[in-house]
């Protein structure tokens, strides 16, 4: 049965690689004994995993995104606790345990994604309502929708989102999947202003491009234009006071994902974007990366990349 597994200190301790003379983040992070402790916790950030790729498969993609959560958590917990990042800033909540759908047809997968939405958004709402900032490691980009919904409900108003991505994920309302999370969030008035940074001209269809052209609340800066010197500053200045940060790892070149690309942002471009942003975000969602794909591709570097991005976000948003 689908549920949220809340971690104990013992769950965390089993993932720490101890070394004499060193202290790891995992020795400093907070955990919950009960939901009642959340609001009173001194930790500002809540780390949460959604290890599933049902939404990717429901969008006719290659499975593998479910593999990102655990190795990324291990990599993060084994970062050094030091003057730059202590670890006490972060509460590790746990991860969602999601069963495979009984019906593996396309519609069966899409119905299951809708069930995942109902599982995820109340947890996000509770975290944001407690004054915390969720950091969600996916999983497919379908989970953008319940994260946006939960954040919007907690704030009692639609929010803005900055999505760093090669794809707009504005596909039709044809049943839930990883390609239409933002479509559903806009339709249901949880998402107000949607900013897309780094879209690839080659991989967004004409219907999506027309949709962007016709809606003033949809704003984009194409990666192709960034290559020729287009500036990001104006887009950042337009983002409202309550906004989420989405980073789809398929926009980073040579990162293992169902839509791996040889042309995209360099890792340090993404790190710089996070570290230098003066914008305070309401959440961070890292999605679509993988440690192992169903087609046999593997990478040990994806987890370390996620750990870098999470630690960068905590440092930048704490400063």
PDB file of C-alpha atoms in Angstrom:
ATOM      1  CA  UNK A   1       0.000   0.000   0.000  1.00  0.00           C
ATOM      2  CA  UNK A   2       1.306   3.470  -0.901  1.00  0.00           C
ATOM      3  CA  UNK A   3       2.541   5.443   2.100  1.00  0.00           C
ATOM      4  CA  UNK A   4       5.096   7.892   3.459  1.00  0.00           C
ATOM      5  CA  UNK A   5       7.953   6.193   5.309  1.00  0.00           C
ATOM      6  CA  UNK A   6       9.187   8.597   7.997  1.00  0.00           C
ATOM      7  CA  UNK A   7      12.843   7.997   8.884  1.00  0.00           C
ATOM      8  CA  UNK A   8      14.172   7.348  12.342  1.00  0.00           C
ATOM      9  CA  UNK A   9      17.678   8.238  13.487  1.00  0.00           C
ATOM     10  CA  UNK A  10      18.544   4.577  12.997  1.00  0.00           C
ATOM     11  CA  UNK A  11      17.564   4.796   9.322  1.00  0.00           C
ATOM     12  CA  UNK A  12      19.951   7.719   8.917  1.00  0.00           C
ATOM     13  CA  UNK A  13      22.777   6.147  10.917  1.00  0.00           C
ATOM     14  CA  UNK A  14      22.834   3.100   8.640  1.00  0.00           C
ATOM     15  CA  UNK A  15      23.652   5.341   5.663  1.00  0.00           C
ATOM     16  CA  UNK A  16      26.591   7.202   7.232  1.00  0.00           C
ATOM     17  CA  UNK A  17      30.151   6.181   6.380  1.00  0.00           C
ATOM     18  CA  UNK A  18      31.988   7.094   9.583  1.00  0.00           C
ATOM     19  CA  UNK A  19      35.620   8.178   9.662  1.00  0.00           C
ATOM     20  CA  UNK A  20      37.708   9.181  12.684  1.00  0.00           C
ATOM     21  CA  UNK A  21      38.234  12.922  12.973  1.00  0.00           C
ATOM     22  CA  UNK A  22      35.329  13.794  10.667  1.00  0.00           C
ATOM     23  CA  UNK A  23      31.691  14.701  11.197  1.00  0.00           C
ATOM     24  CA  UNK A  24      29.204  14.037   8.407  1.00  0.00           C
ATOM     25  CA  UNK A  25      25.959  15.902   7.710  1.00  0.00           C
ATOM     26  CA  UNK A  26      24.087  12.713   8.571  1.00  0.00           C
ATOM     27  CA  UNK A  27      25.298  13.013  12.150  1.00  0.00           C
ATOM     28  CA  UNK A  28      23.746  16.490  12.414  1.00  0.00           C
ATOM     29  CA  UNK A  29      20.472  16.359  10.449  1.00  0.00           C
ATOM     30  CA  UNK A  30      17.145  16.227  12.276  1.00  0.00           C
ATOM     31  CA  UNK A  31      14.448  13.538  12.053  1.00  0.00           C
ATOM     32  CA  UNK A  32      10.841  13.433  13.249  1.00  0.00           C
ATOM     33  CA  UNK A  33       9.333  11.171  15.880  1.00  0.00           C
ATOM     34  CA  UNK A  34       5.899  12.576  15.039  1.00  0.00           C
ATOM     35  CA  UNK A  35       4.346  15.231  12.768  1.00  0.00           C
ATOM     36  CA  UNK A  36       3.706  17.378  15.849  1.00  0.00           C
ATOM     37  CA  UNK A  37       7.450  18.101  16.038  1.00  0.00           C
ATOM     38  CA  UNK A  38       7.684  19.594  12.540  1.00  0.00           C
ATOM     39  CA  UNK A  39       6.731  23.193  13.236  1.00  0.00           C
ATOM     40  CA  UNK A  40       8.931  23.392  16.329  1.00  0.00           C
ATOM     41  CA  UNK A  41      12.013  21.980  14.596  1.00  0.00           C
ATOM     42  CA  UNK A  42      14.911  24.417  14.190  1.00  0.00           C
ATOM     43  CA  UNK A  43      15.633  22.925  10.747  1.00  0.00           C
ATOM     44  CA  UNK A  44      14.541  25.205   7.896  1.00  0.00           C
ATOM     45  CA  UNK A  45      14.655  22.610   5.100  1.00  0.00           C
ATOM     46  CA  UNK A  46      12.824  19.286   4.840  1.00  0.00           C
ATOM     47  CA  UNK A  47      14.346  16.618   2.582  1.00  0.00           C
ATOM     48  CA  UNK A  48      11.895  14.196   0.996  1.00  0.00           C
ATOM     49  CA  UNK A  49      12.165  11.462  -1.639  1.00  0.00           C
ATOM     50  CA  UNK A  50       9.660  10.381  -4.299  1.00  0.00           C
ATOM     51  CA  UNK A  51      11.430   7.347  -5.824  1.00  0.00           C
ATOM     52  CA  UNK A  52       9.139   6.437  -8.733  1.00  0.00           C
ATOM     53  CA  UNK A  53       9.244   6.487 -12.519  1.00  0.00           C
ATOM     54  CA  UNK A  54       5.623   5.610 -13.183  1.00  0.00           C
ATOM     55  CA  UNK A  55       5.030   9.148 -14.443  1.00  0.00           C
ATOM     56  CA  UNK A  56       7.928   8.876 -16.869  1.00  0.00           C
ATOM     57  CA  UNK A  57       6.625   5.579 -18.219  1.00  0.00           C
ATOM     58  CA  UNK A  58       3.137   7.088 -18.473  1.00  0.00           C
ATOM     59  CA  UNK A  59       4.753   9.671 -20.787  1.00  0.00           C
ATOM     60  CA  UNK A  60       6.327   6.897 -22.910  1.00  0.00           C
ATOM     61  CA  UNK A  61       9.773   7.485 -21.375  1.00  0.00           C
ATOM     62  CA  UNK A  62      12.423   5.030 -20.178  1.00  0.00           C
ATOM     63  CA  UNK A  63      12.252   3.871 -16.545  1.00  0.00           C
ATOM     64  CA  UNK A  64      15.097   4.734 -14.199  1.00  0.00           C
ATOM     65  CA  UNK A  65      14.186   7.894 -12.257  1.00  0.00           C
ATOM     66  CA  UNK A  66      13.081   5.762  -9.294  1.00  0.00           C
ATOM     67  CA  UNK A  67      16.759   4.931  -8.690  1.00  0.00           C
ATOM     68  CA  UNK A  68      17.880   8.475  -7.820  1.00  0.00           C
ATOM     69  CA  UNK A  69      16.639   8.951  -4.251  1.00  0.00           C
ATOM     70  CA  UNK A  70      18.613   6.480  -2.121  1.00  0.00           C
ATOM     71  CA  UNK A  71      22.127   6.989  -3.586  1.00  0.00           C
ATOM     72  CA  UNK A  72      21.565  10.757  -3.584  1.00  0.00           C
ATOM     73  CA  UNK A  73      20.558  10.661   0.068  1.00  0.00           C
ATOM     74  CA  UNK A  74      23.659   8.606   0.913  1.00  0.00           C
ATOM     75  CA  UNK A  75      25.848  11.097  -0.957  1.00  0.00           C
ATOM     76  CA  UNK A  76      24.244  14.056   0.841  1.00  0.00           C
ATOM     77  CA  UNK A  77      24.435  12.526   4.322  1.00  0.00           C
ATOM     78  CA  UNK A  78      28.156  11.851   3.845  1.00  0.00           C
ATOM     79  CA  UNK A  79      29.087  15.443   2.989  1.00  0.00           C
ATOM     80  CA  UNK A  80      31.383  16.949   5.617  1.00  0.00           C
ATOM     81  CA  UNK A  81      29.716  18.939   8.393  1.00  0.00           C
ATOM     82  CA  UNK A  82      31.813  22.099   8.659  1.00  0.00           C
ATOM     83  CA  UNK A  83      31.700  25.894   8.809  1.00  0.00           C
ATOM     84  CA  UNK A  84      30.054  26.104   5.380  1.00  0.00           C
ATOM     85  CA  UNK A  85      27.213  23.650   6.018  1.00  0.00           C
ATOM     86  CA  UNK A  86      26.506  22.131   9.405  1.00  0.00           C
ATOM     87  CA  UNK A  87      23.609  19.792   8.694  1.00  0.00           C
ATOM     88  CA  UNK A  88      21.360  21.049  11.466  1.00  0.00           C
ATOM     89  CA  UNK A  89      19.625  23.191   8.832  1.00  0.00           C
ATOM     90  CA  UNK A  90      18.052  20.049   7.325  1.00  0.00           C
ATOM     91  CA  UNK A  91      15.394  17.636   8.527  1.00  0.00           C
ATOM     92  CA  UNK A  92      15.324  14.332   6.636  1.00  0.00           C
ATOM     93  CA  UNK A  93      11.657  13.389   6.584  1.00  0.00           C
ATOM     94  CA  UNK A  94      11.740  10.158   4.567  1.00  0.00           C
ATOM     95  CA  UNK A  95      10.394   8.886   1.255  1.00  0.00           C
ATOM     96  CA  UNK A  96       7.176   7.730  -0.360  1.00  0.00           C
ATOM     97  CA  UNK A  97       6.816   3.991  -0.855  1.00  0.00           C
ATOM     98  CA  UNK A  98       4.773   3.568  -4.030  1.00  0.00           C
ATOM     99  CA  UNK A  99       3.493   0.253  -5.335  1.00  0.00           C
ATOM    100  CA  UNK A 100       3.435  -0.625  -8.995  1.00  0.00           C
ATOM    101  CA  UNK A 101      -0.031  -0.284 -10.552  1.00  0.00           C
ATOM    102  CA  UNK A 102      -1.974  -3.504 -11.049  1.00  0.00           C
ATOM    103  CA  UNK A 103      -2.879  -2.287 -14.541  1.00  0.00           C
ATOM    104  CA  UNK A 104       0.329  -1.608 -16.509  1.00  0.00           C
ATOM    105  CA  UNK A 105      -1.417  -0.185 -19.585  1.00  0.00           C
ATOM    106  CA  UNK A 106      -0.827   3.454 -20.484  1.00  0.00           C
ATOM    107  CA  UNK A 107      -4.102   4.491 -18.878  1.00  0.00           C
ATOM    108  CA  UNK A 108      -3.338   2.318 -15.851  1.00  0.00           C
ATOM    109  CA  UNK A 109      -0.017   4.109 -15.399  1.00  0.00           C
ATOM    110  CA  UNK A 110      -1.693   7.508 -15.764  1.00  0.00           C
ATOM    111  CA  UNK A 111      -4.360   6.634 -13.220  1.00  0.00           C
ATOM    112  CA  UNK A 112      -1.592   5.591 -10.829  1.00  0.00           C
ATOM    113  CA  UNK A 113       0.136   8.968 -11.293  1.00  0.00           C
ATOM    114  CA  UNK A 114      -3.111  10.660 -10.226  1.00  0.00           C
ATOM    115  CA  UNK A 115      -3.033   8.508  -7.082  1.00  0.00           C
ATOM    116  CA  UNK A 116       0.578   9.583  -6.440  1.00  0.00           C
ATOM    117  CA  UNK A 117      -0.578  13.213  -6.714  1.00  0.00           C
ATOM    118  CA  UNK A 118      -3.073  12.597  -3.907  1.00  0.00           C
ATOM    119  CA  UNK A 119      -0.343  11.022  -1.775  1.00  0.00           C
ATOM    120  CA  UNK A 120       2.245  13.764  -2.255  1.00  0.00           C
ATOM    121  CA  UNK A 121       0.427  17.103  -2.142  1.00  0.00           C
ATOM    122  CA  UNK A 122      -0.907  16.896   1.472  1.00  0.00           C
ATOM    123  CA  UNK A 123       2.622  16.218   2.762  1.00  0.00           C
ATOM    124  CA  UNK A 124       4.007  19.211   0.860  1.00  0.00           C
ATOM    125  CA  UNK A 125       1.141  21.373   2.129  1.00  0.00           C
ATOM    126  CA  UNK A 126       1.902  20.353   5.715  1.00  0.00           C
ATOM    127  CA  UNK A 127       5.637  21.089   5.346  1.00  0.00           C
ATOM    128  CA  UNK A 128       5.074  24.534   3.807  1.00  0.00           C
ATOM    129  CA  UNK A 129       2.324  25.424   6.297  1.00  0.00           C
ATOM    130  CA  UNK A 130       4.825  24.687   9.086  1.00  0.00           C
ATOM    131  CA  UNK A 131       7.104  27.393   7.671  1.00  0.00           C
ATOM    132  CA  UNK A 132       9.629  24.965   6.177  1.00  0.00           C
ATOM    133  CA  UNK A 133      11.115  24.663   2.676  1.00  0.00           C
ATOM    134  CA  UNK A 134      10.678  21.252   1.035  1.00  0.00           C
ATOM    135  CA  UNK A 135      13.579  19.829  -0.967  1.00  0.00           C
ATOM    136  CA  UNK A 136      12.126  17.014  -3.038  1.00  0.00           C
ATOM    137  CA  UNK A 137      14.271  14.458  -4.855  1.00  0.00           C
ATOM    138  CA  UNK A 138      12.402  12.497  -7.538  1.00  0.00           C
ATOM    139  CA  UNK A 139      11.243  10.662  -9.347  1.00  0.00           C
ATOM    140  CA  UNK A 140       9.633  11.936 -12.486  1.00  0.00           C
ATOM    141  CA  UNK A 141       8.667  15.498 -13.320  1.00  0.00           C
ATOM    142  CA  UNK A 142       5.017  14.539 -12.867  1.00  0.00           C
ATOM    143  CA  UNK A 143       5.575  15.323  -9.192  1.00  0.00           C
ATOM    144  CA  UNK A 144       5.850  19.024  -9.977  1.00  0.00           C
ATOM    145  CA  UNK A 145       2.050  19.127  -9.957  1.00  0.00           C
ATOM    146  CA  UNK A 146       1.424  17.881  -6.390  1.00  0.00           C
ATOM    147  CA  UNK A 147       4.371  19.942  -5.096  1.00  0.00           C
ATOM    148  CA  UNK A 148       2.932  23.091  -6.689  1.00  0.00           C
ATOM    149  CA  UNK A 149      -0.552  22.186  -5.426  1.00  0.00           C
ATOM    150  CA  UNK A 150       0.615  21.613  -1.860  1.00  0.00           C
ATOM    151  CA  UNK A 151       2.643  24.841  -1.809  1.00  0.00           C
ATOM    152  CA  UNK A 152      -0.253  26.824  -3.283  1.00  0.00           C
ATOM    153  CA  UNK A 153      -2.755  25.438  -0.781  1.00  0.00           C
ATOM    154  CA  UNK A 154      -0.425  26.263   2.122  1.00  0.00           C
ATOM    155  CA  UNK A 155      -0.087  29.854   0.886  1.00  0.00           C
ATOM    156  CA  UNK A 156      -3.790  30.047  -0.075  1.00  0.00           C
ATOM    157  CA  UNK A 157      -2.927  31.501  -3.487  1.00  0.00           C
ATOM    158  CA  UNK A 158      -1.453  30.456  -6.837  1.00  0.00           C
ATOM    159  CA  UNK A 159       2.350  30.480  -6.969  1.00  0.00           C
ATOM    160  CA  UNK A 160       5.049  31.119  -9.571  1.00  0.00           C
ATOM    161  CA  UNK A 161       7.568  28.515 -10.715  1.00  0.00           C
ATOM    162  CA  UNK A 162      10.990  28.730 -12.341  1.00  0.00           C
ATOM    163  CA  UNK A 163      11.604  25.513 -14.264  1.00  0.00           C
ATOM    164  CA  UNK A 164      15.150  24.872 -15.496  1.00  0.00           C
ATOM    165  CA  UNK A 165      14.415  22.286 -18.137  1.00  0.00           C
ATOM    166  CA  UNK A 166      14.853  21.257 -21.761  1.00  0.00           C
ATOM    167  CA  UNK A 167      11.093  20.574 -21.992  1.00  0.00           C
ATOM    168  CA  UNK A 168       8.112  22.756 -21.099  1.00  0.00           C
ATOM    169  CA  UNK A 169       6.024  19.806 -19.825  1.00  0.00           C
ATOM    170  CA  UNK A 170       2.871  21.532 -21.075  1.00  0.00           C
ATOM    171  CA  UNK A 171       1.415  18.542 -22.877  1.00  0.00           C
ATOM    172  CA  UNK A 172      -2.317  17.936 -23.147  1.00  0.00           C
ATOM    173  CA  UNK A 173      -4.618  17.125 -20.221  1.00  0.00           C
ATOM    174  CA  UNK A 174      -4.801  13.491 -21.317  1.00  0.00           C
ATOM    175  CA  UNK A 175      -4.315  11.772 -17.978  1.00  0.00           C
ATOM    176  CA  UNK A 176      -1.444  12.463 -15.628  1.00  0.00           C
ATOM    177  CA  UNK A 177       2.187  11.858 -16.594  1.00  0.00           C
ATOM    178  CA  UNK A 178       5.602  13.506 -16.424  1.00  0.00           C
ATOM    179  CA  UNK A 179       4.922  15.712 -19.447  1.00  0.00           C
ATOM    180  CA  UNK A 180       1.896  17.634 -18.190  1.00  0.00           C
ATOM    181  CA  UNK A 181       2.388  18.499 -14.520  1.00  0.00           C
ATOM    182  CA  UNK A 182       2.453  22.213 -15.297  1.00  0.00           C
ATOM    183  CA  UNK A 183      -0.585  21.939 -17.594  1.00  0.00           C
ATOM    184  CA  UNK A 184      -2.664  20.560 -14.735  1.00  0.00           C
ATOM    185  CA  UNK A 185      -1.265  23.067 -12.209  1.00  0.00           C
ATOM    186  CA  UNK A 186      -2.230  25.955 -14.516  1.00  0.00           C
ATOM    187  CA  UNK A 187      -5.678  24.529 -15.276  1.00  0.00           C
ATOM    188  CA  UNK A 188      -6.484  24.113 -11.585  1.00  0.00           C
ATOM    189  CA  UNK A 189      -5.147  27.580 -10.702  1.00  0.00           C
ATOM    190  CA  UNK A 190      -2.311  26.462  -8.464  1.00  0.00           C
ATOM    191  CA  UNK A 191       0.297  27.867 -10.863  1.00  0.00           C
ATOM    192  CA  UNK A 192       0.027  31.512 -11.866  1.00  0.00           C
ATOM    193  CA  UNK A 193       3.247  32.568 -13.589  1.00  0.00           C
ATOM    194  CA  UNK A 194       5.403  29.888 -15.206  1.00  0.00           C
ATOM    195  CA  UNK A 195       8.992  30.727 -16.160  1.00  0.00           C
ATOM    196  CA  UNK A 196      10.893  28.214 -18.325  1.00  0.00           C
ATOM    197  CA  UNK A 197      14.664  28.569 -18.513  1.00  0.00           C
ATOM    198  CA  UNK A 198      16.726  26.562 -20.985  1.00  0.00           C
ATOM    199  CA  UNK A 199      14.051  24.975 -23.191  1.00  0.00           C
ATOM    200  CA  UNK A 200      15.463  23.293 -26.297  1.00  0.00           C
ATOM    201  CA  UNK A 201      13.934  24.447 -29.566  1.00  0.00           C
ATOM    202  CA  UNK A 202      14.307  20.938 -31.019  1.00  0.00           C
ATOM    203  CA  UNK A 203      12.305  19.199 -28.288  1.00  0.00           C
ATOM    204  CA  UNK A 204       9.121  21.229 -27.749  1.00  0.00           C
ATOM    205  CA  UNK A 205       6.303  20.682 -30.227  1.00  0.00           C
ATOM    206  CA  UNK A 206       4.500  23.392 -32.154  1.00  0.00           C
ATOM    207  CA  UNK A 207       1.343  23.141 -30.030  1.00  0.00           C
ATOM    208  CA  UNK A 208       3.389  23.867 -26.894  1.00  0.00           C
ATOM    209  CA  UNK A 209       5.209  26.757 -28.590  1.00  0.00           C
ATOM    210  CA  UNK A 210       1.852  28.251 -29.650  1.00  0.00           C
ATOM    211  CA  UNK A 211       0.559  27.848 -26.105  1.00  0.00           C
ATOM    212  CA  UNK A 212       3.558  29.771 -24.765  1.00  0.00           C
ATOM    213  CA  UNK A 213       3.077  32.522 -27.375  1.00  0.00           C
ATOM    214  CA  UNK A 214      -0.608  32.958 -26.546  1.00  0.00           C
ATOM    215  CA  UNK A 215      -0.375  33.076 -22.743  1.00  0.00           C
ATOM    216  CA  UNK A 216       1.394  36.086 -21.155  1.00  0.00           C
ATOM    217  CA  UNK A 217       1.810  34.121 -17.923  1.00  0.00           C
ATOM    218  CA  UNK A 218       4.083  31.637 -19.701  1.00  0.00           C
ATOM    219  CA  UNK A 219       7.571  33.028 -20.194  1.00  0.00           C
ATOM    220  CA  UNK A 220      10.555  31.228 -21.662  1.00  0.00           C
ATOM    221  CA  UNK A 221      14.226  31.702 -22.451  1.00  0.00           C
ATOM    222  CA  UNK A 222      15.451  29.053 -24.880  1.00  0.00           C
ATOM    223  CA  UNK A 223      18.789  27.346 -24.382  1.00  0.00           C
ATOM    224  CA  UNK A 224      19.528  28.084 -28.040  1.00  0.00           C
ATOM    225  CA  UNK A 225      19.192  31.824 -27.271  1.00  0.00           C
ATOM    226  CA  UNK A 226      21.283  31.525 -24.107  1.00  0.00           C
ATOM    227  CA  UNK A 227      24.091  30.144 -26.298  1.00  0.00           C
ATOM    228  CA  UNK A 228      24.028  33.382 -28.280  1.00  0.00           C
ATOM    229  CA  UNK A 229      24.107  35.635 -25.223  1.00  0.00           C
ATOM    230  CA  UNK A 230      20.493  36.050 -24.025  1.00  0.00           C
ATOM    231  CA  UNK A 231      20.321  37.376 -20.454  1.00  0.00           C
ATOM    232  CA  UNK A 232      18.567  35.651 -17.548  1.00  0.00           C
ATOM    233  CA  UNK A 233      18.309  38.761 -15.341  1.00  0.00           C
ATOM    234  CA  UNK A 234      14.987  40.105 -16.604  1.00  0.00           C
ATOM    235  CA  UNK A 235      13.265  36.747 -16.120  1.00  0.00           C
ATOM    236  CA  UNK A 236      14.477  36.438 -12.520  1.00  0.00           C
ATOM    237  CA  UNK A 237      13.273  39.956 -11.714  1.00  0.00           C
ATOM    238  CA  UNK A 238       9.740  39.067 -12.846  1.00  0.00           C
ATOM    239  CA  UNK A 239       9.340  36.048 -10.546  1.00  0.00           C
ATOM    240  CA  UNK A 240       6.883  36.698  -7.719  1.00  0.00           C
ATOM    241  CA  UNK A 241       7.412  36.495  -3.981  1.00  0.00           C
ATOM    242  CA  UNK A 242       6.159  32.903  -3.641  1.00  0.00           C
ATOM    243  CA  UNK A 243       7.905  30.685  -6.176  1.00  0.00           C
ATOM    244  CA  UNK A 244       9.202  27.160  -6.547  1.00  0.00           C
ATOM    245  CA  UNK A 245      12.453  26.102  -8.205  1.00  0.00           C
ATOM    246  CA  UNK A 246      12.258  23.073 -10.496  1.00  0.00           C
ATOM    247  CA  UNK A 247      15.435  21.548 -11.940  1.00  0.00           C
ATOM    248  CA  UNK A 248      14.967  18.717 -14.409  1.00  0.00           C
ATOM    249  CA  UNK A 249      18.339  17.003 -14.663  1.00  0.00           C
ATOM    250  CA  UNK A 250      17.778  16.168 -18.326  1.00  0.00           C
ATOM    251  CA  UNK A 251      18.742  19.793 -19.072  1.00  0.00           C
ATOM    252  CA  UNK A 252      22.297  19.133 -17.798  1.00  0.00           C
ATOM    253  CA  UNK A 253      24.606  17.670 -20.397  1.00  0.00           C
ATOM    254  CA  UNK A 254      25.635  14.026 -19.999  1.00  0.00           C
ATOM    255  CA  UNK A 255      23.597  13.430 -16.836  1.00  0.00           C
ATOM    256  CA  UNK A 256      21.890  10.047 -16.821  1.00  0.00           C
ATOM    257  CA  UNK A 257      18.139  10.419 -17.404  1.00  0.00           C
ATOM    258  CA  UNK A 258      15.386   9.138 -19.679  1.00  0.00           C
ATOM    259  CA  UNK A 259      16.085  12.126 -21.959  1.00  0.00           C
ATOM    260  CA  UNK A 260      19.877  12.346 -21.554  1.00  0.00           C
ATOM    261  CA  UNK A 261      21.391  15.126 -23.670  1.00  0.00           C
ATOM    262  CA  UNK A 262      24.876  15.811 -25.088  1.00  0.00           C
ATOM    263  CA  UNK A 263      24.016  19.535 -25.334  1.00  0.00           C
ATOM    264  CA  UNK A 264      22.779  21.426 -22.317  1.00  0.00           C
ATOM    265  CA  UNK A 265      23.826  23.303 -19.236  1.00  0.00           C
ATOM    266  CA  UNK A 266      27.136  22.369 -17.668  1.00  0.00           C
ATOM    267  CA  UNK A 267      26.915  21.168 -14.068  1.00  0.00           C
ATOM    268  CA  UNK A 268      28.603  24.334 -12.838  1.00  0.00           C
ATOM    269  CA  UNK A 269      26.065  26.491 -14.721  1.00  0.00           C
ATOM    270  CA  UNK A 270      23.328  24.976 -12.557  1.00  0.00           C
ATOM    271  CA  UNK A 271      25.387  25.275  -9.380  1.00  0.00           C
ATOM    272  CA  UNK A 272      26.091  28.936 -10.164  1.00  0.00           C
ATOM    273  CA  UNK A 273      22.401  29.605 -10.832  1.00  0.00           C
ATOM    274  CA  UNK A 274      21.504  28.232  -7.397  1.00  0.00           C
ATOM    275  CA  UNK A 275      24.380  29.796  -5.472  1.00  0.00           C
ATOM    276  CA  UNK A 276      24.081  33.291  -6.943  1.00  0.00           C
ATOM    277  CA  UNK A 277      20.300  33.650  -6.983  1.00  0.00           C
ATOM    278  CA  UNK A 278      19.068  36.338  -4.629  1.00  0.00           C
ATOM    279  CA  UNK A 279      15.573  34.885  -4.997  1.00  0.00           C
ATOM    280  CA  UNK A 280      14.215  33.033  -1.982  1.00  0.00           C
ATOM    281  CA  UNK A 281      12.330  29.977  -3.205  1.00  0.00           C
ATOM    282  CA  UNK A 282       9.477  28.165  -1.477  1.00  0.00           C
ATOM    283  CA  UNK A 283      10.745  24.731  -2.533  1.00  0.00           C
ATOM    284  CA  UNK A 284      13.346  22.888  -4.614  1.00  0.00           C
ATOM    285  CA  UNK A 285      12.428  19.921  -6.806  1.00  0.00           C
ATOM    286  CA  UNK A 286      15.194  17.869  -8.457  1.00  0.00           C
ATOM    287  CA  UNK A 287      13.834  15.280 -10.864  1.00  0.00           C
ATOM    288  CA  UNK A 288      14.338  12.913 -13.806  1.00  0.00           C
ATOM    289  CA  UNK A 289      17.942  11.980 -13.016  1.00  0.00           C
ATOM    290  CA  UNK A 290      18.881   8.341 -12.484  1.00  0.00           C
ATOM    291  CA  UNK A 291      21.582   6.123 -11.068  1.00  0.00           C
ATOM    292  CA  UNK A 292      20.450   3.202 -13.228  1.00  0.00           C
ATOM    293  CA  UNK A 293      18.201   3.077 -16.284  1.00  0.00           C
ATOM    294  CA  UNK A 294      16.024   0.168 -17.337  1.00  0.00           C
ATOM    295  CA  UNK A 295      18.013  -0.042 -20.595  1.00  0.00           C
ATOM    296  CA  UNK A 296      21.197  -0.841 -18.624  1.00  0.00           C
ATOM    297  CA  UNK A 297      22.904   2.560 -18.451  1.00  0.00           C
ATOM    298  CA  UNK A 298      24.400   3.375 -15.047  1.00  0.00           C
ATOM    299  CA  UNK A 299      26.076   6.371 -13.422  1.00  0.00           C
ATOM    300  CA  UNK A 300      27.527   6.862  -9.975  1.00  0.00           C
ATOM    301  CA  UNK A 301      27.880  10.601 -10.575  1.00  0.00           C
ATOM    302  CA  UNK A 302      24.177  11.511 -10.622  1.00  0.00           C
ATOM    303  CA  UNK A 303      23.874  11.006  -6.867  1.00  0.00           C
ATOM    304  CA  UNK A 304      26.886  13.186  -6.140  1.00  0.00           C
ATOM    305  CA  UNK A 305      25.503  15.885  -8.447  1.00  0.00           C
ATOM    306  CA  UNK A 306      22.203  15.864  -6.551  1.00  0.00           C
ATOM    307  CA  UNK A 307      24.089  16.149  -3.254  1.00  0.00           C
ATOM    308  CA  UNK A 308      25.953  19.191  -4.592  1.00  0.00           C
ATOM    309  CA  UNK A 309      22.727  20.859  -5.745  1.00  0.00           C
ATOM    310  CA  UNK A 310      20.931  20.216  -2.458  1.00  0.00           C
ATOM    311  CA  UNK A 311      23.832  21.557  -0.397  1.00  0.00           C
ATOM    312  CA  UNK A 312      24.156  24.585  -2.712  1.00  0.00           C
ATOM    313  CA  UNK A 313      20.447  25.339  -2.304  1.00  0.00           C
ATOM    314  CA  UNK A 314      20.597  25.115   1.493  1.00  0.00           C
ATOM    315  CA  UNK A 315      23.646  27.426   1.597  1.00  0.00           C
ATOM    316  CA  UNK A 316      22.145  29.965  -0.821  1.00  0.00           C
ATOM    317  CA  UNK A 317      18.718  30.061   0.792  1.00  0.00           C
ATOM    318  CA  UNK A 318      20.217  30.299   4.297  1.00  0.00           C
ATOM    319  CA  UNK A 319      22.442  33.275   3.509  1.00  0.00           C
TER     320      UNK A 319
END
